[in-house]
Amino acid sequence: MSGHILVVDDEVGIRELLSEILTDEGYDVHLAENAESARAFRSQRRPDLVLLDIWMPDTDGVT
């Protein structure tokens, strides 16, 4: 069973790069472009790991 990783970043290039690398390593990757999308995903499924951009336009990844 592969781990489930949620990647949250407002930059599409970063999301795509991380997704490609992690998928190649056998992980199940879900991408979110903002905090709202990440929260919606998180309310339905609990990822094993969240990679979170700490500086996004709608919120920061710290608070």
PDB file of C-alpha atoms in Angstrom:
ATOM      1  CA  MET A   1       0.000   0.000   0.000  1.00  0.00           C
ATOM      2  CA  SER A   2       1.442   3.365  -0.993  1.00  0.00           C
ATOM      3  CA  GLY A   3       1.302   6.452   1.177  1.00  0.00           C
ATOM      4  CA  HIS A   4      -1.102   9.272   0.409  1.00  0.00           C
ATOM      5  CA  ILE A   5       0.473  12.720   0.072  1.00  0.00           C
ATOM      6  CA  LEU A   6      -1.325  16.044  -0.224  1.00  0.00           C
ATOM      7  CA  VAL A   7       0.724  18.767  -1.958  1.00  0.00           C
ATOM      8  CA  VAL A   8      -0.547  22.305  -1.334  1.00  0.00           C
ATOM      9  CA  ASP A   9       1.100  25.079  -3.354  1.00  0.00           C
ATOM     10  CA  ASP A  10      -0.201  28.043  -5.336  1.00  0.00           C
ATOM     11  CA  GLU A  11       2.490  27.592  -8.010  1.00  0.00           C
ATOM     12  CA  VAL A  12       1.425  25.062 -10.626  1.00  0.00           C
ATOM     13  CA  GLY A  13       5.014  24.229 -11.583  1.00  0.00           C
ATOM     14  CA  ILE A  14       5.893  23.246  -8.021  1.00  0.00           C
ATOM     15  CA  ARG A  15       2.759  21.102  -7.696  1.00  0.00           C
ATOM     16  CA  GLU A  16       3.438  19.329 -10.987  1.00  0.00           C
ATOM     17  CA  LEU A  17       7.114  18.707 -10.214  1.00  0.00           C
ATOM     18  CA  LEU A  18       6.412  17.279  -6.769  1.00  0.00           C
ATOM     19  CA  SER A  19       3.558  15.196  -8.145  1.00  0.00           C
ATOM     20  CA  GLU A  20       5.747  13.704 -10.865  1.00  0.00           C
ATOM     21  CA  ILE A  21       8.576  12.846  -8.470  1.00  0.00           C
ATOM     22  CA  LEU A  22       6.335  11.409  -5.762  1.00  0.00           C
ATOM     23  CA  THR A  23       4.171   9.446  -8.201  1.00  0.00           C
ATOM     24  CA  ASP A  24       7.303   7.937  -9.764  1.00  0.00           C
ATOM     25  CA  GLU A  25       8.303   6.837  -6.257  1.00  0.00           C
ATOM     26  CA  GLY A  26       4.975   5.032  -5.844  1.00  0.00           C
ATOM     27  CA  TYR A  27       2.993   7.498  -3.754  1.00  0.00           C
ATOM     28  CA  ASP A  28      -0.651   8.420  -4.260  1.00  0.00           C
ATOM     29  CA  VAL A  29      -0.542  12.212  -4.705  1.00  0.00           C
ATOM     30  CA  HIS A  30      -3.362  14.727  -4.471  1.00  0.00           C
ATOM     31  CA  LEU A  31      -2.787  18.356  -5.457  1.00  0.00           C
ATOM     32  CA  ALA A  32      -4.408  21.467  -4.005  1.00  0.00           C
ATOM     33  CA  GLU A  33      -3.823  24.987  -5.304  1.00  0.00           C
ATOM     34  CA  ASN A  34      -5.018  26.796  -2.186  1.00  0.00           C
ATOM     35  CA  ALA A  35      -6.011  26.323   1.437  1.00  0.00           C
ATOM     36  CA  GLU A  36      -9.706  25.988   0.610  1.00  0.00           C
ATOM     37  CA  SER A  37      -9.061  23.063  -1.755  1.00  0.00           C
ATOM     38  CA  ALA A  38      -6.728  21.458   0.774  1.00  0.00           C
ATOM     39  CA  ARG A  39      -9.328  21.727   3.540  1.00  0.00           C
ATOM     40  CA  ALA A  40     -12.020  20.242   1.288  1.00  0.00           C
ATOM     41  CA  PHE A  41      -9.780  17.285   0.471  1.00  0.00           C
ATOM     42  CA  ARG A  42      -8.771  16.879   4.114  1.00  0.00           C
ATOM     43  CA  SER A  43     -12.408  16.783   5.234  1.00  0.00           C
ATOM     44  CA  GLN A  44     -12.991  13.731   3.018  1.00  0.00           C
ATOM     45  CA  ARG A  45      -9.692  11.910   3.276  1.00  0.00           C
ATOM     46  CA  ARG A  46      -6.765  11.911   5.690  1.00  0.00           C
ATOM     47  CA  PRO A  47      -3.385  12.001   3.916  1.00  0.00           C
ATOM     48  CA  ASP A  48      -0.320  10.405   5.468  1.00  0.00           C
ATOM     49  CA  LEU A  49       1.734  13.512   4.706  1.00  0.00           C
ATOM     50  CA  VAL A  50       0.992  17.122   3.748  1.00  0.00           C
ATOM     51  CA  LEU A  51       3.587  19.182   1.889  1.00  0.00           C
ATOM     52  CA  LEU A  52       2.445  22.731   2.472  1.00  0.00           C
ATOM     53  CA  ASP A  53       3.633  26.008   0.961  1.00  0.00           C
ATOM     54  CA  ILE A  54       3.995  28.469   3.828  1.00  0.00           C
ATOM     55  CA  TRP A  55       3.445  31.579   1.653  1.00  0.00           C
ATOM     56  CA  MET A  56       0.229  31.487  -0.357  1.00  0.00           C
ATOM     57  CA  PRO A  57      -2.014  34.367  -1.452  1.00  0.00           C
ATOM     58  CA  ASP A  58      -5.136  33.275   0.460  1.00  0.00           C
ATOM     59  CA  THR A  59      -3.421  32.138   3.677  1.00  0.00           C
ATOM     60  CA  ASP A  60      -0.104  31.099   5.091  1.00  0.00           C
ATOM     61  CA  GLY A  61       0.856  27.522   5.764  1.00  0.00           C
ATOM     62  CA  VAL A  62       1.783  28.176   9.381  1.00  0.00           C
ATOM     63  CA  THR A  63      -1.420  29.243  11.144  1.00  0.00           C
TER      64      THR A  63
END
